[in-house]
PDB file of C-alpha atoms and ligand atoms in Angstrom:
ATOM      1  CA  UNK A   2       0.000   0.000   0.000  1.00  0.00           C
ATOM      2  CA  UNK A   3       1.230   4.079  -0.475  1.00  0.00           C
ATOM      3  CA  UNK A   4       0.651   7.150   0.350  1.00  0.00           C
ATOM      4  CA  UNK A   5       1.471  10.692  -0.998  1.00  0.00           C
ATOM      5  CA  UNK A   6       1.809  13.793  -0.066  1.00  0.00           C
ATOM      6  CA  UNK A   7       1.496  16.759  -2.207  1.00  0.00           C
ATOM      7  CA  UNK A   8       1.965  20.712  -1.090  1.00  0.00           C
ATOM      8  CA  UNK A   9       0.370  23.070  -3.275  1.00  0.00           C
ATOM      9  CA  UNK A  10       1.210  26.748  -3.358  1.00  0.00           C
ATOM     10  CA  UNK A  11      -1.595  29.480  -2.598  1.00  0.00           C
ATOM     11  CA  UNK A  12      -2.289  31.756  -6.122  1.00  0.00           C
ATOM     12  CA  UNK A  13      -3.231  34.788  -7.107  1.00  0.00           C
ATOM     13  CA  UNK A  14      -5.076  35.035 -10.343  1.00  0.00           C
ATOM     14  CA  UNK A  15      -5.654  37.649 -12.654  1.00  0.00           C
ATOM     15  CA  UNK A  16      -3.127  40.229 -11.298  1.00  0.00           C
ATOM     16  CA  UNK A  17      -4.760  43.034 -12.773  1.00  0.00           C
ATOM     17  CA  UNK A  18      -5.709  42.690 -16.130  1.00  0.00           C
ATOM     18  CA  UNK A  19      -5.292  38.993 -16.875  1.00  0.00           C
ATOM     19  CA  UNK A  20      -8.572  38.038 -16.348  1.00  0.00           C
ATOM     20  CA  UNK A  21      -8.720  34.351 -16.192  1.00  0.00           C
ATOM     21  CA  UNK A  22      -5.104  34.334 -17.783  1.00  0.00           C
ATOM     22  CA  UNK A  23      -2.503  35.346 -15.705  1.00  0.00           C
ATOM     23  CA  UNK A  24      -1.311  34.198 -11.879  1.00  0.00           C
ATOM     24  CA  UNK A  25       1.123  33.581  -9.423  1.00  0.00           C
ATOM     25  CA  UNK A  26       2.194  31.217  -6.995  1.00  0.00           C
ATOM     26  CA  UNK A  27       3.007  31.961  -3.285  1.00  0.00           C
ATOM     27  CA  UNK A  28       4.802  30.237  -0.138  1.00  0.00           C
ATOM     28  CA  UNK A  29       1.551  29.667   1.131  1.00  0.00           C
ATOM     29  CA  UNK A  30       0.315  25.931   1.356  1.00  0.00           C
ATOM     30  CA  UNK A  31      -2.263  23.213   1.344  1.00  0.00           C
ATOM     31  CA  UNK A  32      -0.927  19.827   1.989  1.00  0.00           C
ATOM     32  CA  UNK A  33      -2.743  16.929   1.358  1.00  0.00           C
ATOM     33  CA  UNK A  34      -2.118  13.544   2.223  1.00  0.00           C
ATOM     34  CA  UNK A  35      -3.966  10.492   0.386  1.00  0.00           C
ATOM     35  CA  UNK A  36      -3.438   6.889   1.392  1.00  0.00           C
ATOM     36  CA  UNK A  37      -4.335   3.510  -0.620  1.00  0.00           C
ATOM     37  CA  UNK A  38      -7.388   2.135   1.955  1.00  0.00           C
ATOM     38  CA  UNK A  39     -10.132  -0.420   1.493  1.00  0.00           C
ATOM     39  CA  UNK A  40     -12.222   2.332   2.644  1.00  0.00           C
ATOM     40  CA  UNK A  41     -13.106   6.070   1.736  1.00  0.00           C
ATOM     41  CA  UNK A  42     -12.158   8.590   4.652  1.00  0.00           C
ATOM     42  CA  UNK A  43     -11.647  12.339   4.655  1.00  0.00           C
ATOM     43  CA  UNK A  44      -9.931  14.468   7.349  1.00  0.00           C
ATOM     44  CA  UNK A  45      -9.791  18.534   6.961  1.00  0.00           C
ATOM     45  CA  UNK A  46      -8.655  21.103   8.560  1.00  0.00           C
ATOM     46  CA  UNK A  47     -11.650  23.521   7.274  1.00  0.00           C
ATOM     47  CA  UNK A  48     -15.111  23.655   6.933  1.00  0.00           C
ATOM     48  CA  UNK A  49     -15.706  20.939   3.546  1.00  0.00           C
ATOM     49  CA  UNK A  50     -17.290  18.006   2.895  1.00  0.00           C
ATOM     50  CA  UNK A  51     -16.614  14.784   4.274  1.00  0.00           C
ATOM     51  CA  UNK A  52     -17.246  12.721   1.353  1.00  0.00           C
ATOM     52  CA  UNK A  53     -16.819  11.936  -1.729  1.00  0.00           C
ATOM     53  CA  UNK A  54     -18.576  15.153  -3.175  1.00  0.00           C
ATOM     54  CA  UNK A  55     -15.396  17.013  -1.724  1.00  0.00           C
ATOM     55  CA  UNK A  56     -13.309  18.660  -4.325  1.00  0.00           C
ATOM     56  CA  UNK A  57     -10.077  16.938  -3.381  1.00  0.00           C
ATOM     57  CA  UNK A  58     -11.598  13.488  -4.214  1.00  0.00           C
ATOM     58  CA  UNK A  59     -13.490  15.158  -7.792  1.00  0.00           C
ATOM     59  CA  UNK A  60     -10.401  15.543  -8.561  1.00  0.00           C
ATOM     60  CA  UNK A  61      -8.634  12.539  -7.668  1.00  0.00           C
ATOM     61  CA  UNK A  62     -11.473  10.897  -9.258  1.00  0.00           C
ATOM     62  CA  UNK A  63     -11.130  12.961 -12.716  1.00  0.00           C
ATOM     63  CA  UNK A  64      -7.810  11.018 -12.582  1.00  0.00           C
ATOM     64  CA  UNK A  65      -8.309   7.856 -11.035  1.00  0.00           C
ATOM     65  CA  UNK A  66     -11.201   7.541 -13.824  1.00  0.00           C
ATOM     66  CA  UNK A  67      -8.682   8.490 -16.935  1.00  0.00           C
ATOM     67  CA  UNK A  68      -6.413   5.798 -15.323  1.00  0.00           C
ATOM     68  CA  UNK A  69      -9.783   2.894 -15.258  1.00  0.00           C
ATOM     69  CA  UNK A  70     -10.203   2.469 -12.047  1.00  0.00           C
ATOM     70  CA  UNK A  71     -13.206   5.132 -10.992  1.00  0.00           C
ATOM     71  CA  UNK A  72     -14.259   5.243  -7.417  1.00  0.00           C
ATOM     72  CA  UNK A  73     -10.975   4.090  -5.889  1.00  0.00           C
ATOM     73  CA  UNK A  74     -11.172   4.258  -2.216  1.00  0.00           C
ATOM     74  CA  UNK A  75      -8.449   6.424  -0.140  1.00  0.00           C
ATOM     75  CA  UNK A  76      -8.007   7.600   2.869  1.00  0.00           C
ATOM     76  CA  UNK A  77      -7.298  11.673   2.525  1.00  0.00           C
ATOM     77  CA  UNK A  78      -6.214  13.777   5.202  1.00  0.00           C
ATOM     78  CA  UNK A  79      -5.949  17.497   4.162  1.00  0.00           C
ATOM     79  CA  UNK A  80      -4.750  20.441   6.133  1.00  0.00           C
ATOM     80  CA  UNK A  81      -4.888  24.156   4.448  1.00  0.00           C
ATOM     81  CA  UNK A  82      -2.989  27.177   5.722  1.00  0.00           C
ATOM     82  CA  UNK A  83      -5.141  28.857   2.339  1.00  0.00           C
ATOM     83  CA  UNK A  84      -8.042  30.924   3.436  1.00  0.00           C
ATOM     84  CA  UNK A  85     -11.196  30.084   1.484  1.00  0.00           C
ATOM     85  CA  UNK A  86     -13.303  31.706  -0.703  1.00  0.00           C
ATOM     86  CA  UNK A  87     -10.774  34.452  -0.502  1.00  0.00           C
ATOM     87  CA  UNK A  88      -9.084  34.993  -3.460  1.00  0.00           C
ATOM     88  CA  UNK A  89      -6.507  32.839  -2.880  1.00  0.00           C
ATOM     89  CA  UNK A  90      -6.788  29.736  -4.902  1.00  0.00           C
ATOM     90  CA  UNK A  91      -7.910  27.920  -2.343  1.00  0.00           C
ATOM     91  CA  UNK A  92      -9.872  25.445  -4.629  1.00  0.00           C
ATOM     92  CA  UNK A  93      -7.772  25.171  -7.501  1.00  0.00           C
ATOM     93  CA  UNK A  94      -5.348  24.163  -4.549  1.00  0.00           C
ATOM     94  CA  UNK A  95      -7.794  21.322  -3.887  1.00  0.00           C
ATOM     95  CA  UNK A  96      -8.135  20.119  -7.455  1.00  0.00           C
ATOM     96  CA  UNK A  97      -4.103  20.736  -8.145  1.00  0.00           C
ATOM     97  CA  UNK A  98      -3.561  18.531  -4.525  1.00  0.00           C
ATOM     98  CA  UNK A  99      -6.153  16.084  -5.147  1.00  0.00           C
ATOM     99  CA  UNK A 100      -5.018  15.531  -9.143  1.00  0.00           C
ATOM    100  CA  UNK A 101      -1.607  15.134  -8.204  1.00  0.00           C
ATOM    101  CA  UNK A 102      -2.126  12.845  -5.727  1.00  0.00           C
ATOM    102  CA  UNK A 103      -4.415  10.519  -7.515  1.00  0.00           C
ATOM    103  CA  UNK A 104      -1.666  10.069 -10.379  1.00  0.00           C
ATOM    104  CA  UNK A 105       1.198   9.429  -8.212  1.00  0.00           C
ATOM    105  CA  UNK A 106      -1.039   6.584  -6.850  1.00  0.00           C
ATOM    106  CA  UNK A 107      -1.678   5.459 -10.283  1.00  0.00           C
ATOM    107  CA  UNK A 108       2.716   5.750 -10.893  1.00  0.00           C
ATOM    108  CA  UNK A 109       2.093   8.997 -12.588  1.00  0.00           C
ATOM    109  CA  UNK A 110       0.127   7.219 -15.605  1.00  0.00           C
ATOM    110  CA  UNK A 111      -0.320  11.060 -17.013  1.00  0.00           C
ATOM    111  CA  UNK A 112       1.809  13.902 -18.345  1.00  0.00           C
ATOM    112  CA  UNK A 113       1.998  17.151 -16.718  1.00  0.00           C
ATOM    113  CA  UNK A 114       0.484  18.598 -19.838  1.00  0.00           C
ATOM    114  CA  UNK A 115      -2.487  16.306 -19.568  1.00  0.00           C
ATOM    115  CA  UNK A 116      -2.269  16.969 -15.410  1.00  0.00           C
ATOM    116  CA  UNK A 117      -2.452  21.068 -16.975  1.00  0.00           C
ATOM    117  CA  UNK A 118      -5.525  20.111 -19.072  1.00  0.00           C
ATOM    118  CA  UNK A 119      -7.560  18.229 -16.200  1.00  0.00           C
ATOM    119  CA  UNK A 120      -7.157  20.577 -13.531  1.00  0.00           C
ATOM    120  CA  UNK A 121      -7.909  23.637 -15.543  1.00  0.00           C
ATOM    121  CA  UNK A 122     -11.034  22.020 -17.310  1.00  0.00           C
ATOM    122  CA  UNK A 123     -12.280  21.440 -13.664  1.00  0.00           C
ATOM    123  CA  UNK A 124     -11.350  24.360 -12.082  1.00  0.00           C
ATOM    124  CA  UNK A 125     -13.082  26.548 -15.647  1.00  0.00           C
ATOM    125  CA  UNK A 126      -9.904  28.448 -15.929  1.00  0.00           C
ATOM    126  CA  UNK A 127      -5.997  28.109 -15.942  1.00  0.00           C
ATOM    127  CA  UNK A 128      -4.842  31.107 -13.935  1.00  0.00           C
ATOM    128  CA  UNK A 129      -4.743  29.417 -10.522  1.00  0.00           C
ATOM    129  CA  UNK A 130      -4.052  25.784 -11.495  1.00  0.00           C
ATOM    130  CA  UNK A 131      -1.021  26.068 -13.458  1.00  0.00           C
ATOM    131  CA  UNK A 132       1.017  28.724 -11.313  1.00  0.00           C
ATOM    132  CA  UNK A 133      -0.243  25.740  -8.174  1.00  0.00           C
ATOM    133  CA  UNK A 134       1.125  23.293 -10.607  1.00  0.00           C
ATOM    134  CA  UNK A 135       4.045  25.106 -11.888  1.00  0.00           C
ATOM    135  CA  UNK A 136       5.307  27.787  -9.710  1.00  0.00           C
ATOM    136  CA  UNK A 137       6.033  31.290 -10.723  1.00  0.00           C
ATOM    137  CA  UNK A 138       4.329  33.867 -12.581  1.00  0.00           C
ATOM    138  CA  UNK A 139       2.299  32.072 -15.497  1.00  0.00           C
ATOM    139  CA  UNK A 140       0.013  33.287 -18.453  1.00  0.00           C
ATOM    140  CA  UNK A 141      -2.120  30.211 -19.904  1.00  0.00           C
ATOM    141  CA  UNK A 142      -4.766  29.810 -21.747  1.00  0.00           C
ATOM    142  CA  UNK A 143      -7.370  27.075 -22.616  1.00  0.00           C
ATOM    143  CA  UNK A 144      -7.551  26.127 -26.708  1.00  0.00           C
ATOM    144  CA  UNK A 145     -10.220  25.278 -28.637  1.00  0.00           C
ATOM    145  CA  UNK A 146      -9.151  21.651 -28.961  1.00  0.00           C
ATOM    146  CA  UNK A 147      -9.519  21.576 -25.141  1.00  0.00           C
ATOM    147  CA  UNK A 148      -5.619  21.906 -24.496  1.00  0.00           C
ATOM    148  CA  UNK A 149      -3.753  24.420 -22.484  1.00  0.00           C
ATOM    149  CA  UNK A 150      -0.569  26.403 -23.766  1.00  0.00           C
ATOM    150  CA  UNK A 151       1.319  28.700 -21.208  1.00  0.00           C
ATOM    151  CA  UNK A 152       4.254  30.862 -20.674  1.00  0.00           C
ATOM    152  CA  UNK A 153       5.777  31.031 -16.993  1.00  0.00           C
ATOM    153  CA  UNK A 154       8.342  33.120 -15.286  1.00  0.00           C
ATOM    154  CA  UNK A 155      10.032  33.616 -11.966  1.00  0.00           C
ATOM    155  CA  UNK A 156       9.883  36.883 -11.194  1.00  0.00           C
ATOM    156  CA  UNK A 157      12.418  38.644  -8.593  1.00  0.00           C
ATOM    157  CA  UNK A 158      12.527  41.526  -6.907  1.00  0.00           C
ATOM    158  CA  UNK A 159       8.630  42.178  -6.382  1.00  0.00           C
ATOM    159  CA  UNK A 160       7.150  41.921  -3.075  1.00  0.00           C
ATOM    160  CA  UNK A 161       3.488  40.889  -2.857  1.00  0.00           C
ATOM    161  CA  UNK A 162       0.965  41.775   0.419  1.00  0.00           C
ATOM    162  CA  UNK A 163      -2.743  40.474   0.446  1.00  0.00           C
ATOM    163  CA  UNK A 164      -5.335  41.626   2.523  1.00  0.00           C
ATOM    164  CA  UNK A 165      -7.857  39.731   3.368  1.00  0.00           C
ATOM    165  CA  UNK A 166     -11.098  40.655   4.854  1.00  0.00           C
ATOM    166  CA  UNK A 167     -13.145  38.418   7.681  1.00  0.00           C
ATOM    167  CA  UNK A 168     -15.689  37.869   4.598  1.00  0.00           C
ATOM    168  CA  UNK A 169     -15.847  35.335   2.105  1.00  0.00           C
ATOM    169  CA  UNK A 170     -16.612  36.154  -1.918  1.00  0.00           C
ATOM    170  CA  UNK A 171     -17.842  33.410  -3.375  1.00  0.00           C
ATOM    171  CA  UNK A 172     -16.507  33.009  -7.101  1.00  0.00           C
ATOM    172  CA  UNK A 173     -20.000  32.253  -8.577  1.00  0.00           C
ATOM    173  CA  UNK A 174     -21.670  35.091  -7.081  1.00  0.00           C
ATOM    174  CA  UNK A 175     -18.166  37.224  -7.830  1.00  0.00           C
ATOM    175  CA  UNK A 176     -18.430  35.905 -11.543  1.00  0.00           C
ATOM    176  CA  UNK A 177     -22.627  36.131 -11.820  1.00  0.00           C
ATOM    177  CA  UNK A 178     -21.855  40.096 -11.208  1.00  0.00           C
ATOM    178  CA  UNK A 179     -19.695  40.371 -14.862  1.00  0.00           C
ATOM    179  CA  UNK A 180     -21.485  41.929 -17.875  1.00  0.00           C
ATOM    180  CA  UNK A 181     -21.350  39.695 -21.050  1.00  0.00           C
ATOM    181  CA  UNK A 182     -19.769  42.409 -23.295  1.00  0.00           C
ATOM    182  CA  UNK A 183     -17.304  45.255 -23.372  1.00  0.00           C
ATOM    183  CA  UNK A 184     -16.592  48.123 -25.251  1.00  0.00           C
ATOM    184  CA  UNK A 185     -13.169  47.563 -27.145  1.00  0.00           C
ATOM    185  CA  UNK A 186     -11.581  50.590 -24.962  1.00  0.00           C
ATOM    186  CA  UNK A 187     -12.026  48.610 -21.737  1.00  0.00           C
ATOM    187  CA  UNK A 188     -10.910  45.504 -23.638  1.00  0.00           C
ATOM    188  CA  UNK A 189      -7.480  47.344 -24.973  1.00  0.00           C
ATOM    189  CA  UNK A 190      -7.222  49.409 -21.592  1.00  0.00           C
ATOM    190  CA  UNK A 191      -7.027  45.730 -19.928  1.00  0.00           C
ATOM    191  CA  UNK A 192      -5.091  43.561 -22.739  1.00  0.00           C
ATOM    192  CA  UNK A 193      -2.549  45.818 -22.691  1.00  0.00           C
ATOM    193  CA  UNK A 194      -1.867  45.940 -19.128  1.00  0.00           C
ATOM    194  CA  UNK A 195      -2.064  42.073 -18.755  1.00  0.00           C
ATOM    195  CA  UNK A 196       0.685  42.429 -21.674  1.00  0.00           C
ATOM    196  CA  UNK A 197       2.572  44.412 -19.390  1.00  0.00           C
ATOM    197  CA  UNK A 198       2.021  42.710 -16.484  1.00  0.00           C
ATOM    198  CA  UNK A 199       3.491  39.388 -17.499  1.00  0.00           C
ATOM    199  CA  UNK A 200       6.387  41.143 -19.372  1.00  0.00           C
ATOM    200  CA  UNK A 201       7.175  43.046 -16.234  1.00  0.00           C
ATOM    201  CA  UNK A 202       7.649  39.964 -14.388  1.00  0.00           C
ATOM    202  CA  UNK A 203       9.222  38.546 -16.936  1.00  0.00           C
ATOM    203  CA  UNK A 204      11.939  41.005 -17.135  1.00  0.00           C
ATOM    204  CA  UNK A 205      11.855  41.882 -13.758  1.00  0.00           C
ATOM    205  CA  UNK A 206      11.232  45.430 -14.370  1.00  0.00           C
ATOM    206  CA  UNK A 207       9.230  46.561 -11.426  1.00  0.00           C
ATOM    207  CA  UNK A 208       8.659  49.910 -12.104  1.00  0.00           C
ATOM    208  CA  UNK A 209       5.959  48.773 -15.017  1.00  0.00           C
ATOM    209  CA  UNK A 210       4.016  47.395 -12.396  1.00  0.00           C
ATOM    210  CA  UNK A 211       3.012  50.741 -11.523  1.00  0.00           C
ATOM    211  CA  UNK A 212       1.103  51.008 -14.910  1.00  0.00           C
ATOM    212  CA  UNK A 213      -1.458  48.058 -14.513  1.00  0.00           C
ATOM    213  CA  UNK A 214      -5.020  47.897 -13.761  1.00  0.00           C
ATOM    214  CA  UNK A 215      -8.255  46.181 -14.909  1.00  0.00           C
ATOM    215  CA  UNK A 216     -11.627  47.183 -16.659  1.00  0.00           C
ATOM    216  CA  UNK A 217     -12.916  43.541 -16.798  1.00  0.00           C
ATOM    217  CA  UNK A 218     -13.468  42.772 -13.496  1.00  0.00           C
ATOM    218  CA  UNK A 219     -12.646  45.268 -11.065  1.00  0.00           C
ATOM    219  CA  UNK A 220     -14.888  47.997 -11.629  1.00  0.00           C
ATOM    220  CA  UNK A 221     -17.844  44.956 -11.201  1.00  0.00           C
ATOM    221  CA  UNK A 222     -16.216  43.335  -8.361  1.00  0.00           C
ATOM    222  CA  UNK A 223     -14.751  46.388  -6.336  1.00  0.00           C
ATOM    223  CA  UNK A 224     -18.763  47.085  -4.987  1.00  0.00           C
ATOM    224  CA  UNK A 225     -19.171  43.687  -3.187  1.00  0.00           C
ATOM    225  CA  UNK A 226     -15.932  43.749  -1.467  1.00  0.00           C
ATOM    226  CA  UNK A 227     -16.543  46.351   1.478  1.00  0.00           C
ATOM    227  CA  UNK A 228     -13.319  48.150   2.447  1.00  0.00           C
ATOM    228  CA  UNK A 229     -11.768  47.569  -0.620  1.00  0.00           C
ATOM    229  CA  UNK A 230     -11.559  51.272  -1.687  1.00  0.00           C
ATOM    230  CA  UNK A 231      -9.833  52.016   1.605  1.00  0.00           C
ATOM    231  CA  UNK A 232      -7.744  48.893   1.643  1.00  0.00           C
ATOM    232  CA  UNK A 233      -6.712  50.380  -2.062  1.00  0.00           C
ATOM    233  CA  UNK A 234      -5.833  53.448  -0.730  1.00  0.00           C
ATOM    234  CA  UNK A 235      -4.271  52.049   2.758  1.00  0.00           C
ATOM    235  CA  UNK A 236      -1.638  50.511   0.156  1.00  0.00           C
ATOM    236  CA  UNK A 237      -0.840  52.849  -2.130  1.00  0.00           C
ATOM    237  CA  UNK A 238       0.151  55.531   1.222  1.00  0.00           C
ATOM    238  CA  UNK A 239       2.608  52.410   2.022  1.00  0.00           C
ATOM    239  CA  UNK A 240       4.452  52.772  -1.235  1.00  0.00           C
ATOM    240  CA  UNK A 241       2.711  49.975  -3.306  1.00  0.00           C
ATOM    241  CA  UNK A 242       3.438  50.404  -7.029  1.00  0.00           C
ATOM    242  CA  UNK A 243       0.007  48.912  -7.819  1.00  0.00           C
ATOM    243  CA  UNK A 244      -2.878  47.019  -5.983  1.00  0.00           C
ATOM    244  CA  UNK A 245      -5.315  44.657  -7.738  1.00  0.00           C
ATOM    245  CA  UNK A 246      -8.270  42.167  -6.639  1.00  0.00           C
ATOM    246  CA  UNK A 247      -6.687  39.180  -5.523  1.00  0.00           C
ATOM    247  CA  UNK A 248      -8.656  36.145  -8.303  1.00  0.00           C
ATOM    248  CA  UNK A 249     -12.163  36.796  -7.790  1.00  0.00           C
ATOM    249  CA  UNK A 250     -11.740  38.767  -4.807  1.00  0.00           C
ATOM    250  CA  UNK A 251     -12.246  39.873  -1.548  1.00  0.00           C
ATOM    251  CA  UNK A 252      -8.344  40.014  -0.690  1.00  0.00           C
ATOM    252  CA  UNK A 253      -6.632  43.328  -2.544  1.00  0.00           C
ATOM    253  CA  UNK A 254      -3.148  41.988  -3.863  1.00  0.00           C
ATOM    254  CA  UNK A 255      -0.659  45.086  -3.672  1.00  0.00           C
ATOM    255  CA  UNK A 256       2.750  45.229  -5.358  1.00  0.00           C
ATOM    256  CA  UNK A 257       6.077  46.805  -3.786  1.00  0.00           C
ATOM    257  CA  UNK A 258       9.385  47.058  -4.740  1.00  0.00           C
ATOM    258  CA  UNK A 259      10.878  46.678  -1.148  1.00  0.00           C
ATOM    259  CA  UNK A 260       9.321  44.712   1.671  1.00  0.00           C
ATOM    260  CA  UNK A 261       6.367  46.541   2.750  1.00  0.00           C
ATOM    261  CA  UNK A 262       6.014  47.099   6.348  1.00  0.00           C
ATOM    262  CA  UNK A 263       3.593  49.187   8.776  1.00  0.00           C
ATOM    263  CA  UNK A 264       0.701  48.648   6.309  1.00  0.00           C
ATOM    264  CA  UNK A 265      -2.240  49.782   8.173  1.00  0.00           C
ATOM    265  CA  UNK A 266      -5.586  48.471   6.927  1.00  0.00           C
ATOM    266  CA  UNK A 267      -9.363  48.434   8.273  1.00  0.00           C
ATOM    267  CA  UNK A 268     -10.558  46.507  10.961  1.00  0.00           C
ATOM    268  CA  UNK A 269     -11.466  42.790  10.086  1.00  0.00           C
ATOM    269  CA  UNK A 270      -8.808  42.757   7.393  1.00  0.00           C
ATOM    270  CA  UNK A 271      -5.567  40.785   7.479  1.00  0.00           C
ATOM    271  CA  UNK A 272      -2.730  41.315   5.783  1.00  0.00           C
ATOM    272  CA  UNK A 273      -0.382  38.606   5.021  1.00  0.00           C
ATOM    273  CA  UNK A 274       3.035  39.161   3.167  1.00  0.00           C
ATOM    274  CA  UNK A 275       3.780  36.556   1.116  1.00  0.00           C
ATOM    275  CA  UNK A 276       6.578  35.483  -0.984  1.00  0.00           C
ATOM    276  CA  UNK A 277       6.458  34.450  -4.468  1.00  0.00           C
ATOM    277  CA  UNK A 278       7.253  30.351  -4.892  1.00  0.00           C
ATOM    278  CA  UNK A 279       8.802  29.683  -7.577  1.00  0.00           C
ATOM    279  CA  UNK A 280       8.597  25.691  -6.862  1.00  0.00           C
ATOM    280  CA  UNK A 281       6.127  23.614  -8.241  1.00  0.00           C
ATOM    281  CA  UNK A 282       3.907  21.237  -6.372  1.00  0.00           C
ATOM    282  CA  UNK A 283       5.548  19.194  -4.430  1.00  0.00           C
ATOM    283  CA  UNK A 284       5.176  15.194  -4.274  1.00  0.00           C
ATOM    284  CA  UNK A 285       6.432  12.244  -2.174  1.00  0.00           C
ATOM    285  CA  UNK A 286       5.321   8.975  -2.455  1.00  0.00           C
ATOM    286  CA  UNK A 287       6.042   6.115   0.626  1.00  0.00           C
ATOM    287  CA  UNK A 288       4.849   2.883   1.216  1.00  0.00           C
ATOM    288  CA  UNK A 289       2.699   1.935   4.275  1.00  0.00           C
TER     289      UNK A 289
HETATM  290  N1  LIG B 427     -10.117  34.292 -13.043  1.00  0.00           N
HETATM  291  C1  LIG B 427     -11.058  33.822 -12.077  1.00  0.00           C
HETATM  292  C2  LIG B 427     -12.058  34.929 -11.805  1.00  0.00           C
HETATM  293  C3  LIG B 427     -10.320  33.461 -10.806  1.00  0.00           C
HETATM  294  O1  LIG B 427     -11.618  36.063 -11.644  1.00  0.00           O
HETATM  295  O2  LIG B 427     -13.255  34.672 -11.760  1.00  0.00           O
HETATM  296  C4  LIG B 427     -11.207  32.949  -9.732  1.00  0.00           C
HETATM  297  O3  LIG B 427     -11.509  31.619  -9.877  1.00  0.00           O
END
């Protein structure tokens, strides 16, 4: 019999103007551990389901199904240092974790491209799953044919702080509040900055950073999130060089070129600095 144990970074999608395109990875983790059992069992850390409807096992399933034998039964204990419903990746950590697991238990019967394609088909999008996969700064997208193609980078020199209010946004209802078109100025004013985004982490030129922003997402999102305006603001008086909605929000991402300290923010928000990972998920396999 064996068990694995995968750690899975924390993300940050969108970063701006990427919508559903670009992320990043952070030294914030979920492990998950998943042993070969005669019988299902599922331990958490967090508020989730206890059985098989939990995402961990959908997504050991999605793989445990590819590799014909559906339903497998495993013993899963899961512990999360991600806050959820936050903005943090927090489920595409749970599909990356539980994906990853399942394959190792099946000796790694698929590619990381195919591992790329799974988890971003269940999690709708690839800007959290493949900087949890991969590490980094990544821009991906999903094809036509169902594939997924992606640049990544590791950027240096760029300091991220999240704030996190005692609220949770669920991505749904954060996604349900988008209007189905755009002019093309908001579509350029956005393109462009997701352009610059990447290429400033790419080339580790911070000062572009300063430049980027969203008209996608943000203006739609910035209403539900109470706090974020002054959060915003609470930032930029620190020195940020930009701030951004964390994914699907409620945590505000902000940028710095030096580590940020004596950030003051509103009651019932947290701020966490964290540091970029430029590690992918992590795996180790033992026998029991
Ligand atoms: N790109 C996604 C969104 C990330 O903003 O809705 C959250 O899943």
């Amino acid at each position: 019999m064996k068990k694995v144990t995968v750690k899975v970074s924390a993300t940050s999608a969108n970063l701006g103007g990427g919508f559903d395109c670009l992320g990043l990875a952070y030294e914030l983790y979920h492990t998950i551990t998943a042993a070969e059992s005669d019988g299902f069992s599922l331990k958490s850390n967090v508020p989730a389901p206890r059985d098989k409807t939990n995402l961990i096992y959908k997504a050991m399933n999605a793989v445990f199904t590819l590799a014909g034998c559906p339903d497998r039964n495993v013993a899963i204990s899961s512990h999360s240092d991600i806050p959820q419903a936050s903005g943090l990746g927090s489920s595409a950590a749970c599909i990356v974790g539980g994906a990853v697991a399942a394959n190792a238990l099946c000796g790694n019967i698929l590619s990381q491209r195919r591992m790329l394609e799974i988890c971003a088909r269940l999690d709708g999008h690839p800007d959290n799953v493949l900087p949890a996969l991969l590490g980094g700064a990544t821009a991906g997208v999903m094809t036509e044919g169902g594939g997924v193609e992606y640049v990544r980078c590791e950027p240096s020199g760029i300091y991220c702080a999240l704030a996190t209010p005692d609220f949770p946004l669920e991505t749904q209802k954060a996604r349900a509040a988008l209007p189905d078109t755009y002019s093309r100025a908001d579509c350029v004013y956005s393109l462009s900055r997701a352009v610059l985004a990447f290429g400033a982490f790419a080339t580790r030129n911070t000062d572009a950073l300063r430049a980027i922003g969203d008209k996608l997402h943000e203006p739609y999102r910035a209403p539900l999130i109470k706090g974020y305006d002054e959060v915003r603001s609470a930032f930029m008086r620190s020195g940020a060089l930009s701030v951004c909605i964390s994914g699907a929000g409620p945590s505000a991402l902000a940028f710095f070129d030096k580590p940020p300290h004596d950030v003051k923010v509103p009651d019932g928000w947290t701020v966490r600095i964290l540091p970029i990972s430029g590690k992918p998920v992590t795996v180790e396999i033992s026998d029991i």
